[in-house]
Amino acid sequence: MEAHKFTIVGWGLAGATLAWQLYFKKEPFKVFDSNNNTCTNAAAGIINPIVFKRLTMSWRAQELLPVAKQFFEKVEDFLEDKILDEKGINKIFTSIEEQNNWSSKKNLPLFKNYLGPVENIENTAVINEFGVGKVKTIGNLNTKKFLSVSKIFFLQQQVEFIDSPFDYSSNSVDNEKIIFCEGAEIHQNPFFNYLPLKPTHGEVIIIKAPQIDFKDILNKNMFIMPLGDNLYKVGATYNWEKKEPTTTEKGKQDLQDKLNEILITPYEVVAHLAGIRPTVSDRRPLLGVHPQHPELFVFNGLGTKGVMLAPFFTQQLVDFILQGTPLDNEVNIIRYEKYLN
Ligand SMILES: Cc1cc2nc3c(=O)[nH]c(=O)nc-3n(C[C@H](O)[C@H](O)[C@H](O)COP(=O)(O)OP(=O)(O)OC[C@H]3O[C@@H](n4cnc5c(N)ncnc54)[C@H](O)[C@@H]3O)c2cc1C
C-alpha cells in the first residue's frame, strides 16, 4: 500500500476542503477526527460578499467568490450531488437612508456584480416597510452535507479515517506532513496553541413555520434561511465569553426576540444548535508551517465567513507545501511568531 504523505487532523469545513485540494493534486492523505464538528454542522453556509453594517465589500470577496464557486462546483461533479443551494440573500432595510445608500451604490463598478435591485416582499408575514435589497451571490453551502458526502466519497477511494483525537506525542514518519485543521480546539495543540485564536460562540435555532414559504434568505441583523418543508434556520448569536459548544436558553430567547421583529407568523422551535467559530482578532485566517517543525502545518481561523475563505486559502496552503509558492503575509502565521516561546 502507498505510504500516506499527508495527515489531516480535523474533519470540519477546513479539513474537508483541504482534503479535496489534496485529492485534486493526487496527493494521498489520511484523516483524524474526534467527531466533534459542531461548528461546521451548526453553520448556515451563507456566502455573503457584502458587509451589511457599512455596505462595503467583504475582505477580498472579489477574489474569493469565483474560486469558491469553481471549487464547490468541481466537488459537486465528483460527488454527482448538489452541495450548493441556489438561494439569494434579501437584506431587509431598516430605514429609507439604508435603502437610498443601497440604491446609490448598486451601480458603482465595485458593487454592480453583487448588489441587486431594491424590491418589496409581497408577503404580509414579513415586516419590510422599507423594502429589501437583493445580494447577488453563488448560493450557500450545505455544510453538514458537504462533510458527510465528502467522507463517504473518500472512504470509497480507500482514504483512511481514524475517528479519534490525534495523538500529539506520535512521531511523524517518512517525511509525512501533518496539517492541523482543528478549529477552536487548537488550544489543545501543543505546537500551535500559541496562535491567538479568539473563539466566538454562536447559536442557531431551526423553526417550523407552516404558513410561510420563502425561497431566499432574509437578513436583518440576523438570517432566516429556508431549508425546505417549512423549516427555517435562524441565527446567529455571537458570544465571546462562552467556551463550550453548548446551547443556552438566553441564546434561544435572543434569536426569537429578533425573529419576532421580522416575521409575523406562528412557528415552533424544532432544533437548537451551537458551535464555536475559530475567529482571530485580526479577522484573517491562520495558515502556514510551524517555525520549528517543518513537517507540521496549520489551517485555521476561518471565523465567520469560512465557506468563502476555505477554497481559496486551502489552495494557497497546498501550493505553498507542494511548490513553495509564498503565502500572503496577511494570512501567514509568521505574523504571530513573536508569541512562540
Ligand atoms: C452558529 C454559526 C453559524 C455560522 N454560519 C456561517 C455561515 O453562514 N457562513 C460561513 O461561511 N460560516 C459560518 N460559520 C462559521 C463556520 O462554521 C466556520 O468558519 C467553519 O465551520 C470552521 O471550520 P473548521 O473546520 O475550522 O472548524 P470545525 O468545524 O470546528 O471543525 C474542526 C474539527 O476538528 C476536530 N478536531 C479538533 N481537534 C482535533 C484533534 N486533536 N484530533 C482529531 N480531531 C480534532 C473537531 O472534532 C472538529 O470536527 C458559522 C458558525 C457558527 C457557529
XYZ file of C-alpha atoms and ligand atoms in Angstrom:
394
model
C 0.000 0.000 0.000
C 1.182 3.514 -0.797
C 2.526 5.434 2.224
C 0.405 8.386 3.333
C 2.158 11.608 2.600
C -0.319 13.825 4.438
C -2.303 13.570 7.637
C -5.255 15.919 8.083
C -6.296 16.468 11.688
C -9.935 17.617 11.893
C -12.909 16.972 9.613
C -14.704 20.285 9.689
C -15.025 22.740 6.814
C -11.254 23.373 6.897
C -10.161 19.721 6.873
C -12.721 18.601 4.291
C -11.873 21.455 1.899
C -8.180 20.719 2.269
C -8.818 17.030 1.579
C -10.381 17.887 -1.786
C -7.460 20.138 -2.715
C -5.025 17.286 -1.957
C -7.219 14.853 -3.874
C -7.247 17.178 -6.912
C -3.417 17.147 -6.774
C -3.408 13.342 -6.440
C -1.702 13.559 -3.034
C -2.572 10.685 -0.677
C -3.798 11.551 2.808
C -5.449 10.123 5.895
C -7.763 11.868 8.331
C -8.071 12.008 12.115
C -11.282 13.403 13.537
C -12.601 13.405 17.067
C -16.157 13.725 15.665
C -16.962 16.930 17.417
C -17.571 19.169 14.385
C -20.343 21.211 15.918
C -19.100 24.447 14.345
C -19.376 23.391 10.706
C -22.583 21.484 11.443
C -24.207 24.494 13.120
C -23.182 26.857 10.304
C -25.705 28.198 7.836
C -23.173 28.058 4.999
C -24.140 31.505 3.744
C -21.703 33.020 1.250
C -22.188 36.768 1.554
C -19.726 39.073 -0.241
C -21.241 42.169 1.425
C -20.719 43.611 4.912
C -24.220 44.958 5.581
C -23.292 47.145 8.535
C -21.201 49.522 6.425
C -22.392 48.377 2.994
C -18.859 47.545 1.893
C -17.343 44.550 0.164
C -16.210 41.752 2.449
C -12.423 41.274 2.618
C -11.140 40.096 -0.816
C -14.622 38.884 -1.794
C -13.996 39.609 -5.487
C -11.114 37.095 -5.486
C -12.614 34.575 -3.071
C -16.078 34.196 -4.576
C -15.120 32.892 -8.049
C -12.648 30.440 -6.512
C -15.303 29.185 -4.069
C -17.838 28.771 -6.882
C -15.413 26.868 -9.090
C -14.251 24.701 -6.175
C -17.692 23.662 -4.910
C -18.969 23.028 -8.441
C -15.954 20.809 -9.123
C -16.648 18.910 -5.893
C -20.298 18.528 -6.959
C -19.106 16.997 -10.244
C -17.060 14.384 -8.390
C -19.857 13.699 -5.917
C -22.572 13.739 -8.593
C -24.649 15.507 -5.968
C -25.609 19.084 -5.029
C -23.952 20.757 -2.039
C -24.555 24.393 -3.070
C -28.140 25.589 -2.660
C -29.089 28.380 -5.041
C -30.565 30.841 -2.581
C -30.342 34.613 -2.852
C -29.969 36.900 0.151
C -32.576 39.617 0.764
C -31.289 42.372 3.038
C -34.267 43.961 4.798
C -33.731 47.727 5.062
C -34.284 49.316 8.453
C -34.664 52.891 7.146
C -35.111 54.931 3.985
C -31.469 56.078 4.343
C -30.322 52.482 4.177
C -32.420 51.921 1.071
C -31.030 55.096 -0.559
C -27.474 54.087 0.266
C -28.024 50.721 -1.426
C -29.596 52.357 -4.493
C -26.732 54.803 -4.874
C -24.051 52.121 -4.545
C -25.533 49.328 -6.594
C -24.450 50.696 -9.979
C -20.910 51.591 -8.919
C -18.283 49.395 -10.635
C -17.227 47.820 -7.306
C -20.754 46.744 -6.385
C -22.641 46.177 -9.614
C -21.952 42.430 -9.680
C -23.056 41.999 -6.059
C -25.876 44.437 -5.221
C -29.189 43.726 -6.924
C -32.364 45.786 -7.195
C -34.442 47.192 -4.356
C -37.692 45.253 -4.080
C -40.641 44.719 -1.773
C -41.521 41.328 -0.379
C -45.221 40.924 -1.066
C -45.868 38.831 1.985
C -47.715 40.152 4.995
C -45.786 37.818 7.294
C -42.517 39.703 6.619
C -42.126 43.189 8.082
C -40.292 45.085 5.323
C -41.582 48.637 5.415
C -38.531 49.958 3.521
C -38.169 47.007 1.165
C -35.221 44.701 0.593
C -32.014 44.727 -1.436
C -31.056 41.510 -3.181
C -27.442 40.319 -2.925
C -26.106 38.508 -5.977
C -24.079 35.575 -4.706
C -23.237 31.985 -5.574
C -25.745 30.380 -3.203
C -24.955 28.776 0.096
C -23.171 25.613 1.127
C -24.994 22.795 2.843
C -22.110 22.424 5.295
C -23.326 19.316 7.076
C -23.933 17.518 3.794
C -20.538 18.667 2.452
C -18.807 16.888 5.351
C -20.868 13.710 5.206
C -20.932 13.121 1.447
C -17.252 14.027 1.100
C -16.373 11.478 3.779
C -18.399 8.779 2.017
C -16.669 9.659 -1.271
C -13.183 9.446 0.237
C -13.952 6.211 2.087
C -14.852 4.767 -1.319
C -11.416 5.954 -2.529
C -9.848 3.915 0.321
C -8.866 7.011 2.328
C -8.260 6.045 5.942
C -10.430 7.865 8.520
C -9.414 7.472 12.145
C -12.324 8.503 14.353
C -10.315 9.539 17.388
C -8.293 12.503 18.624
C -4.821 12.866 17.162
C -2.025 11.780 19.500
C 0.394 14.724 19.587
C 3.174 12.548 21.006
C 3.204 10.272 17.929
C 6.225 10.774 15.703
C 5.879 11.723 12.074
C 7.228 9.034 9.702
C 8.722 9.033 6.198
C 8.512 12.778 5.586
C 4.818 12.690 6.406
C 3.295 16.143 6.677
C 0.601 16.818 9.261
C -1.922 19.604 8.677
C -3.903 20.621 11.745
C -7.439 21.829 10.938
C -8.798 21.747 14.463
C -10.988 24.842 14.555
C -11.479 26.260 18.051
C -9.888 23.153 19.589
C -6.460 24.387 18.508
C -5.906 25.496 22.112
C -5.205 21.817 22.953
C -2.479 21.556 20.317
C 0.958 21.840 21.976
C 2.558 23.018 18.708
C 0.094 25.674 17.574
C -1.658 26.798 20.759
C 0.468 29.957 20.736
C -1.666 31.284 17.869
C -4.089 33.914 19.203
C -7.487 32.436 18.417
C -10.368 34.398 19.990
C -13.218 31.908 19.586
C -16.788 33.147 19.209
C -19.651 31.010 20.442
C -22.701 31.007 18.156
C -26.193 29.544 18.270
C -28.920 28.919 15.714
C -32.455 27.606 16.014
C -34.465 25.716 13.439
C -38.122 26.666 13.298
C -41.122 25.151 11.579
C -43.418 27.860 10.217
C -46.214 26.164 8.248
C -47.823 29.374 6.947
C -44.813 30.870 5.147
C -42.908 29.716 2.106
C -39.699 31.563 1.101
C -37.002 30.552 -1.333
C -34.356 33.169 -0.426
C -32.530 34.044 2.786
C -33.812 37.058 4.740
C -31.338 39.190 6.675
C -31.938 41.938 9.204
C -29.303 41.768 11.963
C -29.884 38.013 11.719
C -30.591 35.495 8.984
C -33.665 33.384 8.286
C -32.680 30.648 5.875
C -35.234 28.344 4.224
C -34.381 24.639 4.473
C -37.490 23.267 2.731
C -40.596 21.627 4.221
C -41.470 24.901 6.038
C -38.268 24.629 8.079
C -36.002 27.674 8.547
C -32.566 28.021 10.131
C -32.473 31.231 12.171
C -29.282 32.785 13.540
C -26.930 33.618 14.768
C -25.722 34.766 18.175
C -22.199 35.994 18.981
C -20.737 35.383 22.444
C -17.044 35.851 23.211
C -17.227 34.585 26.817
C -18.776 31.146 26.455
C -16.187 28.463 25.689
C -18.302 25.283 25.431
C -20.210 24.498 22.208
C -23.483 24.007 24.073
C -26.808 25.789 23.606
C -28.234 28.324 26.076
C -31.773 29.429 26.900
C -30.636 33.051 26.551
C -29.324 32.417 23.037
C -32.614 30.852 22.023
C -34.619 33.704 23.539
C -32.450 36.388 21.878
C -32.941 34.728 18.500
C -36.698 34.503 18.972
C -36.902 38.153 20.085
C -35.125 39.295 16.918
C -37.129 36.909 14.766
C -40.374 38.343 16.095
C -39.287 41.764 14.794
C -39.143 40.365 11.251
C -41.821 37.692 10.955
C -45.477 37.724 11.969
C -46.387 34.076 11.719
C -46.871 31.143 14.069
C -43.804 28.935 14.403
C -42.365 26.214 16.576
C -38.674 25.800 17.508
C -37.762 22.257 16.469
C -33.976 22.300 16.974
C -31.291 24.386 18.655
C -27.580 24.124 17.742
C -24.358 25.754 18.886
C -20.761 25.908 17.748
C -17.538 27.776 18.433
C -16.291 29.851 15.493
C -12.494 29.863 15.132
C -12.156 33.654 14.972
C -8.893 35.599 15.139
C -8.548 39.150 16.463
C -7.184 40.449 13.132
C -10.022 38.546 11.361
C -7.660 36.790 8.970
C -7.173 33.039 8.522
C -4.189 31.289 10.061
C -2.091 29.199 7.710
C 1.452 28.097 7.348
C 4.249 25.945 8.643
C 5.411 25.688 12.250
C 8.541 27.847 12.689
C 10.437 24.974 14.397
C 8.812 21.847 12.914
C 8.919 21.852 9.101
C 6.597 18.820 8.896
C 3.746 20.493 10.836
C 1.230 22.839 9.196
C -1.905 24.631 10.305
C -5.094 25.746 8.567
C -7.422 27.587 10.909
C -9.017 30.951 11.710
C -11.907 30.617 9.250
C -14.017 32.779 11.552
C -17.494 33.845 10.498
C -17.043 33.554 6.713
C -15.366 30.175 6.457
C -17.212 28.979 3.372
C -15.992 31.857 1.224
C -12.424 31.677 2.603
C -11.713 27.942 2.700
C -11.387 27.078 -1.033
C -9.041 29.988 -1.849
C -6.768 29.575 1.154
C -6.593 25.771 1.184
C -5.424 26.068 -2.417
C -2.823 28.601 -1.314
C -1.599 26.347 1.512
C -1.345 23.303 -0.758
C 0.618 25.325 -3.355
C 2.890 26.531 -0.557
C 3.566 22.985 0.670
C 3.947 21.334 -2.728
C 5.590 24.092 -4.767
C 6.907 26.594 -2.251
C 4.584 29.347 -3.548
C 4.690 32.107 -0.896
C 1.693 32.609 1.376
C 0.037 36.017 1.582
C 1.545 37.944 4.508
C -1.919 38.760 5.869
C -2.743 35.084 6.480
C 0.703 33.598 7.127
C 1.109 32.515 10.776
C 4.557 34.048 10.659
C 2.802 37.253 11.735
C 2.385 35.687 15.194
C 5.881 34.232 15.603
C 6.557 36.663 18.442
C 4.046 34.699 20.577
C 6.057 31.471 20.249
C 8.172 30.777 23.358
C -23.835 29.400 14.510
C -22.823 29.517 13.408
C -23.225 29.946 12.144
C -22.280 30.067 11.119
N -22.709 30.455 9.876
C -21.806 30.577 8.870
C -22.237 30.962 7.574
O -23.422 31.160 7.324
N -21.286 31.094 6.594
C -19.955 30.857 6.836
O -19.142 30.988 5.913
N -19.524 30.480 8.064
C -20.415 30.341 9.082
N -19.989 29.966 10.323
C -18.539 29.781 10.531
C -18.075 28.409 10.035
O -18.888 27.450 10.619
C -16.607 28.188 10.423
O -15.786 29.153 9.803
C -16.112 26.807 9.994
O -17.090 25.828 10.158
C -14.872 26.413 10.774
O -14.479 25.148 10.317
P -13.244 24.384 10.945
O -13.063 23.165 10.146
O -12.090 25.315 11.092
O -13.698 24.019 12.445
P -14.736 22.919 12.977
O -15.965 22.884 12.167
O -14.897 23.183 14.436
O -14.015 21.535 12.748
C -12.872 21.146 13.464
C -12.879 19.632 13.554
O -11.615 19.195 14.054
C -11.819 18.174 15.007
N -10.638 18.171 15.883
C -10.149 19.199 16.612
N -9.023 18.829 17.243
C -8.794 17.535 16.893
C -7.766 16.592 17.219
N -6.731 16.925 18.003
N -7.847 15.330 16.712
C -8.873 14.989 15.872
N -9.860 15.861 15.530
C -9.818 17.113 16.028
C -13.111 18.576 15.700
O -13.715 17.457 16.314
C -13.923 19.078 14.516
O -14.591 18.002 13.904
C -20.903 29.789 11.369
C -20.522 29.333 12.628
C -21.466 29.189 13.640
C -21.030 28.683 14.993
